[in-house]
mmCIF file of C-alpha atoms in Angstrom:
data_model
loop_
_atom_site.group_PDB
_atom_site.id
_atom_site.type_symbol
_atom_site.label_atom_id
_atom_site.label_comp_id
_atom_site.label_asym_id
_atom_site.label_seq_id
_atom_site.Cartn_x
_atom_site.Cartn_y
_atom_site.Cartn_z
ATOM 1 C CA UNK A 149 0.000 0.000 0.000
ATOM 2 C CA UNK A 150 1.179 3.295 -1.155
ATOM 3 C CA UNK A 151 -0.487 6.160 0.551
ATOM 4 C CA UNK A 152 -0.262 9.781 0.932
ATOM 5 C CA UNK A 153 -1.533 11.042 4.482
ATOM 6 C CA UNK A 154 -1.957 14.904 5.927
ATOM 7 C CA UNK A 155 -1.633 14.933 9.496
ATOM 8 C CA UNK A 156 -4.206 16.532 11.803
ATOM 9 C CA UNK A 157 -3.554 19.534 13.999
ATOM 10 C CA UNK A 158 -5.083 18.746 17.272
ATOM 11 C CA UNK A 159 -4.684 22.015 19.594
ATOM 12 C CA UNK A 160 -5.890 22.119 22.166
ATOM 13 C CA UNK A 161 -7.536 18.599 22.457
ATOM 14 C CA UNK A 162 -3.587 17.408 22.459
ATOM 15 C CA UNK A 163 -1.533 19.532 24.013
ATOM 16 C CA UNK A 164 2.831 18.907 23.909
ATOM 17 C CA UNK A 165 4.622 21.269 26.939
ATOM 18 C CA UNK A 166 8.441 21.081 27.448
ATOM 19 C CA UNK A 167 8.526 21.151 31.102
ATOM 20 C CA UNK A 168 12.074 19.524 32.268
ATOM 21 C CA UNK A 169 15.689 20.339 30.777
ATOM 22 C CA UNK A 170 17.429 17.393 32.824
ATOM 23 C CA UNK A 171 20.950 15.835 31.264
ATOM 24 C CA UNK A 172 20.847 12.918 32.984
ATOM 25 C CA UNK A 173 22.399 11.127 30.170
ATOM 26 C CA UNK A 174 24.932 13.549 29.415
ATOM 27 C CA UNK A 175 24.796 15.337 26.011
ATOM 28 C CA UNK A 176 25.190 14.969 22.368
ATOM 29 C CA UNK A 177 21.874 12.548 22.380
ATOM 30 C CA UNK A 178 20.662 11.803 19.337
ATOM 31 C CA UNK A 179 18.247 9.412 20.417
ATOM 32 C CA UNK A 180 15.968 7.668 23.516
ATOM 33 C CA UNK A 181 14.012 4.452 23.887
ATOM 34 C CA UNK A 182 12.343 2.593 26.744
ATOM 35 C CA UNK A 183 13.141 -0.958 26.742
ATOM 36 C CA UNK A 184 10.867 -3.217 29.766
ATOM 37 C CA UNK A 185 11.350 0.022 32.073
ATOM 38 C CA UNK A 186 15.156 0.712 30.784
ATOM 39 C CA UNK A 187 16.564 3.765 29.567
ATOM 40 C CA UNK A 188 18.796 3.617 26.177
ATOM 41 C CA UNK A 189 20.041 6.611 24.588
ATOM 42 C CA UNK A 190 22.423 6.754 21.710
ATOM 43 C CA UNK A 191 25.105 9.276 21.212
ATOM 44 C CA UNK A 192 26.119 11.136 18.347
ATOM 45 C CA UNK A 193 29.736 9.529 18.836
ATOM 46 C CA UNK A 194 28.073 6.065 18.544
ATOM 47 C CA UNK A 195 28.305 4.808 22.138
ATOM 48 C CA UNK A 196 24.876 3.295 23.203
ATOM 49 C CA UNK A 197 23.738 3.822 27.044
ATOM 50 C CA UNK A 198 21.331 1.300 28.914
ATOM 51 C CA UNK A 199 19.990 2.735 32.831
ATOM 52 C CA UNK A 200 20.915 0.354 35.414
ATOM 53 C CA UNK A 201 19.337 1.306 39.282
ATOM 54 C CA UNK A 202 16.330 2.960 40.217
ATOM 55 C CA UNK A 203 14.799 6.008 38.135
ATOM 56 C CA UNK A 204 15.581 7.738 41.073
ATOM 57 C CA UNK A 205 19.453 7.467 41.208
ATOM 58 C CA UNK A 206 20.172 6.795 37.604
ATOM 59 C CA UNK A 207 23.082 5.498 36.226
ATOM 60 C CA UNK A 208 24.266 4.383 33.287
ATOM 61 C CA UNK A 209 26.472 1.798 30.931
ATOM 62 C CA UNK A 210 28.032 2.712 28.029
ATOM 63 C CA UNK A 211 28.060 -0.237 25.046
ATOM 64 C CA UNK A 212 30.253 0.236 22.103
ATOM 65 C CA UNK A 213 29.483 -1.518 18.793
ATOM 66 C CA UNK A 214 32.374 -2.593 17.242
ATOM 67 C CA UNK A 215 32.611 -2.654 12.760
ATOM 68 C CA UNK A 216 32.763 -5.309 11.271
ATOM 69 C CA UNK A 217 36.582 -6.065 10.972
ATOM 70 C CA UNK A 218 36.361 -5.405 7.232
ATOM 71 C CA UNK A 219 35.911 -1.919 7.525
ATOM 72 C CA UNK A 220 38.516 0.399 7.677
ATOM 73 C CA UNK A 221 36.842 3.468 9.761
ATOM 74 C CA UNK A 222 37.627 3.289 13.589
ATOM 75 C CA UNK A 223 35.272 4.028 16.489
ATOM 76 C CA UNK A 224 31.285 2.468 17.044
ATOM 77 C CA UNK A 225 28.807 3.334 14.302
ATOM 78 C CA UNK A 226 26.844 6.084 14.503
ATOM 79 C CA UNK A 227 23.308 5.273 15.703
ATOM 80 C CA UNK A 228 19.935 6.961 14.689
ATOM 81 C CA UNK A 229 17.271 4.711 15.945
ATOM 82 C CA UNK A 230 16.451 2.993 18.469
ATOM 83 C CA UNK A 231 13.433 0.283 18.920
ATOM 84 C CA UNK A 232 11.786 -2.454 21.119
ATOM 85 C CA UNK A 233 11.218 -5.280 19.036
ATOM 86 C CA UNK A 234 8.949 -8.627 20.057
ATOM 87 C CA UNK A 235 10.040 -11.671 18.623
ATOM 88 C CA UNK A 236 8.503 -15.288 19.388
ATOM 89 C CA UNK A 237 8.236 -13.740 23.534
ATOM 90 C CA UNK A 238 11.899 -12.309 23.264
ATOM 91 C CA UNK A 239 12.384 -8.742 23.476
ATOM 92 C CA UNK A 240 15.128 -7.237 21.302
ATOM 93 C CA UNK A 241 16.553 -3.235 20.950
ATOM 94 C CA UNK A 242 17.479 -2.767 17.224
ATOM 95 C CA UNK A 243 20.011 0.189 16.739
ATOM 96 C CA UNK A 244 20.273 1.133 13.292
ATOM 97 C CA UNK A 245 21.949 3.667 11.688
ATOM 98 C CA UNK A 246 20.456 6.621 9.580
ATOM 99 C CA UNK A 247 22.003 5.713 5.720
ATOM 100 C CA UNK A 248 22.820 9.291 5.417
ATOM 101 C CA UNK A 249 26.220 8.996 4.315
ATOM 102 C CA UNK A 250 27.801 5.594 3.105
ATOM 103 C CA UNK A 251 29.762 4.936 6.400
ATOM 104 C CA UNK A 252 26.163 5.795 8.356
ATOM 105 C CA UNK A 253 24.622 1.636 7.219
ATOM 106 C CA UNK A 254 24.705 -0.300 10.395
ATOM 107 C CA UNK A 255 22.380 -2.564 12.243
ATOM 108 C CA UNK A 256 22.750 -4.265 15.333
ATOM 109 C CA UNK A 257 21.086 -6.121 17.588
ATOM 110 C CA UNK A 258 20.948 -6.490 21.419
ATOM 111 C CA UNK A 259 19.154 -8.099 24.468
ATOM 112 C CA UNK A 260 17.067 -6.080 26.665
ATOM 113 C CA UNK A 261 19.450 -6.117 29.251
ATOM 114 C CA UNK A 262 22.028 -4.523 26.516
ATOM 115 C CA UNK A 263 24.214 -7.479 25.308
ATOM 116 C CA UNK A 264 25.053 -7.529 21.912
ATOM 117 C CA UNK A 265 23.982 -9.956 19.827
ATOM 118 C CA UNK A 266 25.397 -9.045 16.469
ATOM 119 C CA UNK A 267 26.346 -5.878 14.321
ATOM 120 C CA UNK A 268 27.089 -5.684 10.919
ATOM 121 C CA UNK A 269 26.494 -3.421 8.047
ATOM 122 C CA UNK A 270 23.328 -3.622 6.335
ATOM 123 C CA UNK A 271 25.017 -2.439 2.686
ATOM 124 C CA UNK A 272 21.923 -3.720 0.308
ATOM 125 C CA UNK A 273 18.910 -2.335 2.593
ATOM 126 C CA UNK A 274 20.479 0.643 2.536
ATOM 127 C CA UNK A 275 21.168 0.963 -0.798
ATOM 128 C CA UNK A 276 17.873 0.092 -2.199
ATOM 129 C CA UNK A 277 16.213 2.847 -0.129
ATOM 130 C CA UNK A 278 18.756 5.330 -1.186
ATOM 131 C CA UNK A 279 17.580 5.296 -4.641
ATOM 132 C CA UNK A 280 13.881 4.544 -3.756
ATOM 133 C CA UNK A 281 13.001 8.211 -4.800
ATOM 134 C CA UNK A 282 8.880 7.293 -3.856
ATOM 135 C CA UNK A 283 10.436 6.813 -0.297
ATOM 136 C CA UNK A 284 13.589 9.102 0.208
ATOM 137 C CA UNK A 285 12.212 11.872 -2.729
ATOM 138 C CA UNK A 286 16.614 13.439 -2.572
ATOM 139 C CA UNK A 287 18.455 11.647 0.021
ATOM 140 C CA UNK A 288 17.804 8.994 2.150
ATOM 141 C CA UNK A 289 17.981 9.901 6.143
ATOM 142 C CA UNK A 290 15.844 7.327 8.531
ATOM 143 C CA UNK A 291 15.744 9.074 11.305
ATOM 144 C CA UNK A 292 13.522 6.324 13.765
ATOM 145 C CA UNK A 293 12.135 3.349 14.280
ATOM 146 C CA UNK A 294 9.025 1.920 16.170
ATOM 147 C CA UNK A 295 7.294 -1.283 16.820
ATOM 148 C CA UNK A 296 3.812 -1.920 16.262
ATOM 149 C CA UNK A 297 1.957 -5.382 16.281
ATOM 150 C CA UNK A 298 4.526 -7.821 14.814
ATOM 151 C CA UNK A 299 5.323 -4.451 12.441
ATOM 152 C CA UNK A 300 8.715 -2.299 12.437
ATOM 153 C CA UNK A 301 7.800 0.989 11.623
ATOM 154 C CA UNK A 302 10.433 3.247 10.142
ATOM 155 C CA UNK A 303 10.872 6.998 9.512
ATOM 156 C CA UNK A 304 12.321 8.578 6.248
ATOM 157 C CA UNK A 305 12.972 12.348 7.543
ATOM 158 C CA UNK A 306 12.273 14.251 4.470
ATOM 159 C CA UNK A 307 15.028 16.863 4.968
ATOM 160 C CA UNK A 308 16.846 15.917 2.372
ATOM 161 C CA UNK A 309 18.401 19.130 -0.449
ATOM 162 C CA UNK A 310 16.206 20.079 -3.342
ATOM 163 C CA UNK A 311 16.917 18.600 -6.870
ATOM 164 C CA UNK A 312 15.451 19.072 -10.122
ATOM 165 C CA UNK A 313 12.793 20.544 -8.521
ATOM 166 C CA UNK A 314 12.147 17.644 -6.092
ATOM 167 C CA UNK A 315 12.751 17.799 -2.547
ATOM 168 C CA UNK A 316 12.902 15.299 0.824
ATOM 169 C CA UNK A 317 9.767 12.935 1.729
ATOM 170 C CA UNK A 318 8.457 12.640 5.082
ATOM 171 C CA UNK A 319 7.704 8.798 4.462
ATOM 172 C CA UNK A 320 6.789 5.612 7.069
ATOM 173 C CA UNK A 321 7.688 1.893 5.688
ATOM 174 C CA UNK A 322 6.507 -0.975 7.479
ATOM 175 C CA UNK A 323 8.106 -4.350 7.224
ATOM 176 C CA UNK A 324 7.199 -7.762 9.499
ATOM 177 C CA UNK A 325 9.148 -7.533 12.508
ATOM 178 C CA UNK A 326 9.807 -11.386 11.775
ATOM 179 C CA UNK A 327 10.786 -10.964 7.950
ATOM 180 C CA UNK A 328 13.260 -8.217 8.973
ATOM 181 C CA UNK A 329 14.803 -10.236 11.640
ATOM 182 C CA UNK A 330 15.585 -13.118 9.170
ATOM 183 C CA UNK A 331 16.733 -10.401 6.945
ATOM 184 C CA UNK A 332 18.978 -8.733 9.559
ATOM 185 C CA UNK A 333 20.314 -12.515 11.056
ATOM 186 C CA UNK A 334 20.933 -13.869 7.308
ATOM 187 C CA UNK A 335 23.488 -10.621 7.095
ATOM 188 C CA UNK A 336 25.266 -10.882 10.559
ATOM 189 C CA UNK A 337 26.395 -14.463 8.566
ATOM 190 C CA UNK A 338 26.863 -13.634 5.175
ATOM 191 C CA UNK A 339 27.181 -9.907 4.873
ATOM 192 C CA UNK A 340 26.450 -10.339 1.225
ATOM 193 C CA UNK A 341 23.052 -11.350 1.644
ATOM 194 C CA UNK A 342 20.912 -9.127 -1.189
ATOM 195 C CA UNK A 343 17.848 -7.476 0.711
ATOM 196 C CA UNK A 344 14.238 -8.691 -0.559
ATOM 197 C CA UNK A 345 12.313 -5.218 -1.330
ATOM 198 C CA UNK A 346 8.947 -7.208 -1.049
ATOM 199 C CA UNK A 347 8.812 -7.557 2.680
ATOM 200 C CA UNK A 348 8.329 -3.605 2.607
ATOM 201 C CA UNK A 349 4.498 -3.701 2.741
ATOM 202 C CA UNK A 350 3.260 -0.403 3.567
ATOM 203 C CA UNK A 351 4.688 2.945 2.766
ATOM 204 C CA UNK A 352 3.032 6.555 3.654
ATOM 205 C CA UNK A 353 4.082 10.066 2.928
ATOM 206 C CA UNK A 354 2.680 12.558 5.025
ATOM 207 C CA UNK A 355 2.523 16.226 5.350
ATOM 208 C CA UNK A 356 3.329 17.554 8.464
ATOM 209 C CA UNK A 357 2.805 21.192 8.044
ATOM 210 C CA UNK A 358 5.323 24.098 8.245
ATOM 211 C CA UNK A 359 6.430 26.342 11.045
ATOM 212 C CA UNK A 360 7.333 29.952 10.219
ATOM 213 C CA UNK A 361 7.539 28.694 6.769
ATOM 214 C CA UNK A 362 9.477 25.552 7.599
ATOM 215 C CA UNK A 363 8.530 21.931 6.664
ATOM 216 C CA UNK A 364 8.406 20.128 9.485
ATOM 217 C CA UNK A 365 9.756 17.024 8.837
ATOM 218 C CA UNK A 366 10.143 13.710 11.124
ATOM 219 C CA UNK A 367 13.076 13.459 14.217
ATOM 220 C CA UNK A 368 12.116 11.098 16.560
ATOM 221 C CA UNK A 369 9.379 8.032 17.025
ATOM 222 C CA UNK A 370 8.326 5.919 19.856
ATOM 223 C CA UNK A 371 6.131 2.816 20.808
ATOM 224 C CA UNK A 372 3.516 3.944 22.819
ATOM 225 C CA UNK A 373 1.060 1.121 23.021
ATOM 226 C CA UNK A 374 0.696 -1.833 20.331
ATOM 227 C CA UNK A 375 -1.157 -0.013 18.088
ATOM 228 C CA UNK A 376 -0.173 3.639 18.444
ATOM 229 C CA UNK A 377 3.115 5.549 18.792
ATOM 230 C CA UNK A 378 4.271 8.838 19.547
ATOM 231 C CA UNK A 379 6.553 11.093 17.202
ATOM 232 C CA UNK A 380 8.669 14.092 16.843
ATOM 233 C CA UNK A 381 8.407 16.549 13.939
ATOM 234 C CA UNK A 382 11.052 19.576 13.970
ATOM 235 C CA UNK A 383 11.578 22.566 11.483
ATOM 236 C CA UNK A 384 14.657 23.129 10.892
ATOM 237 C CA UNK A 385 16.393 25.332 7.846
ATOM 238 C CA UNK A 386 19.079 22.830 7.034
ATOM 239 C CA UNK A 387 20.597 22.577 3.099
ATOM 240 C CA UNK A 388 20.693 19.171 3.077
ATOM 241 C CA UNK A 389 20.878 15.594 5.342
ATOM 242 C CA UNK A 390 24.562 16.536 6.566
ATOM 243 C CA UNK A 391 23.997 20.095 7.557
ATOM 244 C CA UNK A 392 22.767 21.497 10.553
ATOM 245 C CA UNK A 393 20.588 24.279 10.258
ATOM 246 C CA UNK A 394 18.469 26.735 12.866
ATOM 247 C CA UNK A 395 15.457 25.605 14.001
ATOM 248 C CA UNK A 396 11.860 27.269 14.321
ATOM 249 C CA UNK A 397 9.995 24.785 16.748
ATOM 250 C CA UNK A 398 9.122 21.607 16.788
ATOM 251 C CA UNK A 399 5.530 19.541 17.045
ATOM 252 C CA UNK A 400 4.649 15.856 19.409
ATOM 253 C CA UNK A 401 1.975 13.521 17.723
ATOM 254 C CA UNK A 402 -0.018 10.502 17.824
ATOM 255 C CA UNK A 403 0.591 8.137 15.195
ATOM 256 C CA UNK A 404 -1.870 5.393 14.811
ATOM 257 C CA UNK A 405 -1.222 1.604 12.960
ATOM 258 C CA UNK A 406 -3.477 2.080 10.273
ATOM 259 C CA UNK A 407 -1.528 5.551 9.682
ATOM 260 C CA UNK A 408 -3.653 8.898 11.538
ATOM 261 C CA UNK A 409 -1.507 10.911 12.559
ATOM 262 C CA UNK A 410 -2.358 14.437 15.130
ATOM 263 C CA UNK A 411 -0.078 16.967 16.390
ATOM 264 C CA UNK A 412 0.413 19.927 18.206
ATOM 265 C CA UNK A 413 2.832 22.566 18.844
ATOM 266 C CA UNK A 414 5.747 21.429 21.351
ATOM 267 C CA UNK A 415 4.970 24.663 23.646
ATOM 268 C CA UNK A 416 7.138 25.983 26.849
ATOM 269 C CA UNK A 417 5.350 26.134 30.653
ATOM 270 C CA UNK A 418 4.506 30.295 29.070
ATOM 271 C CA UNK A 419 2.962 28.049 26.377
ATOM 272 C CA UNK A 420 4.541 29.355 24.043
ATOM 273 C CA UNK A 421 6.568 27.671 21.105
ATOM 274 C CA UNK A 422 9.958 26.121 21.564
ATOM 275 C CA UNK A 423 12.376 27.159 18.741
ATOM 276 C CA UNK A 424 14.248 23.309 19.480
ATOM 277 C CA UNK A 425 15.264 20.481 17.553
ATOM 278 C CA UNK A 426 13.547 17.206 19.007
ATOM 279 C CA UNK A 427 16.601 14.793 18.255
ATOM 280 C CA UNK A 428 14.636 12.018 20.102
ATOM 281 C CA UNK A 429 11.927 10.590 22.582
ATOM 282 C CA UNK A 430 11.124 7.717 25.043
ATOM 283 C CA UNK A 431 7.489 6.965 26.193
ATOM 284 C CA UNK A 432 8.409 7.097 30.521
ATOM 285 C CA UNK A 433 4.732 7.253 31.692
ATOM 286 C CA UNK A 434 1.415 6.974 30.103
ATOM 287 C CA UNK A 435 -1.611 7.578 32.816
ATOM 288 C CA UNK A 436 -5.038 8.780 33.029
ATOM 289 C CA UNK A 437 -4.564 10.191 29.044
ATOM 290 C CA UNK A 438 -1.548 11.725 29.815
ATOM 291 C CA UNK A 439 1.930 10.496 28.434
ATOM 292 C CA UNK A 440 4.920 11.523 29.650
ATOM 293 C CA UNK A 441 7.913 11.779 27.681
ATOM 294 C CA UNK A 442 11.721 12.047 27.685
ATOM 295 C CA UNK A 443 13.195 14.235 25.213
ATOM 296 C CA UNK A 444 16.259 15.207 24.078
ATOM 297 C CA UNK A 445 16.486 18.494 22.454
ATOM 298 C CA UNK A 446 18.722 20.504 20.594
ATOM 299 C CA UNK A 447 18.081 24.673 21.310
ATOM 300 C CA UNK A 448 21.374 25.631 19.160
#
């Protein structure tokens, strides 16, 4: 299915306020995921964190990732997403890289507790999206992940520079969590394996909106319940995938399975709007119709 989707602005019947600016995890995150009550973040130098104690006196582990031995770069892979993913009663974290650049094409896979079960570069995904121009519309920047009934749910982040008078989708693509698991585990043993472009089943491109003439475009996902997730949407002025650019504010939505999506304005305790970058976002409470959310955020 191949569908084009607007999303709904919901103020004030959803309401998004930035209320805390805590660093617990240090900075430079680029992206946050709750994982059976853990916290994982991922770091723009590639280390991957996993919360050990109490929420109260958090600490922290660092994992590195280690390349495959074939590769000549040094240092863990960069990481863009982060997901819980259910698999015959296991649950896994997939960290996966964004495909922005050709040494950004890693996968790996770890326990909940945060051992590693494999990494290794995912060349042939990655290279059929990056010239899937119904999915990537310029350049190819996935920018987060979710999982939703049996479903891995990921986010093109349509930021990408304007050519020929084409510019960046905002696109979802949803392939069986099992199908990409035998995809993923068939590389880890034969890093040649070709990737088969028919488990992608489902593919929308939305319209976010703009903010102060700004597309919006997507920055961060999470699983909120099994069939609805939460996501981040920021405006920022950027030339292309690789450059950073100011930012005019930023929106939280509801993303349903079958593809609704609502938003609203990410707004200060003053309520008004927060000229950040949401870089990601973990689901840490969801009560009485209120969800709570970590976020980290870029104001530069």
């Amino acid at each position: 299915m191949n569908r084009r989707l607007r999303a709904s602005w919901s103020s004030p019947y959803l309401e998004a306020t930035l209320t805390d600016s805590a660093r617990a995890m240090g900075p430079d995150m680029e992206e946050l995921a709750t994982v059976e009550g853990r916290l994982w973040g991922a770091r723009r130098s590639g280390e991957l964190l996993v919360e050990e104690g109490s929420p109260d006196d958090r600490s922290f582990r660092k994992i590195i990732l280690n390349r495959p031995p074939e590769e000549d770069d040094t240092g863990p892979p960069r990481i863009a997403s982060l997901a819980r993913i259910e698999i015959d009663g296991s649950t896994r974290v997939l960290a996966l890289s964004s495909g922005r650049t050709a040494a950004e094409r890693h996968c790996a896979l770890l326990s909940s507790e945060g051992a590693v079960l494999g990494c290794q570069r995912l060349e042939s995904f990655f290279e059929h999206l990056a010239v899937r121009w119904d999915i990537v519309g310029t350049e190819l920047n996935l920018e987060s992940a979710a999982g939703l009934q049996g479903t891995l749910r990921l986010f093109q982040r349509g930021n990408g520079a304007e050519r020929a008078g084409r510019r960046g989708h905002n696109t979802t693509l949803d392939i069986p969590i099992p199908d990409w698991l035998s995809h993923v585990q068939a590389v880890f043993e034969s890093p040649e394996t070709p990737f088969d472009p028919e488990i992608i089943r489902d593919l929308s491109a939305y319209d976010l909106g703009e903010l102060q003439g700004t597309r919006l475009t997507f920055s961060g996902a999470a699983e909120l319940s099994p069939e609805w997730l939460v996501y981040a949407a920021s405006a920022e002025r950027c030339e292309d995938v690789q450059s950073p650019g100011t930012t005019a504010g930023a929106v939280l939505g509801l993303m349903a399975l079958d593809g609704r999506a609502f938003q609203a304005h990410l707004l200060d305790d003053e309520g008004q709007p927060v000229a950040a970058k949401v870089e990601g976002l973990a689901v840490t409470e969801s009560t009485g119709g209120a969800v709570k959310l970590l976020l980290s955020v870029d104001t530069e």
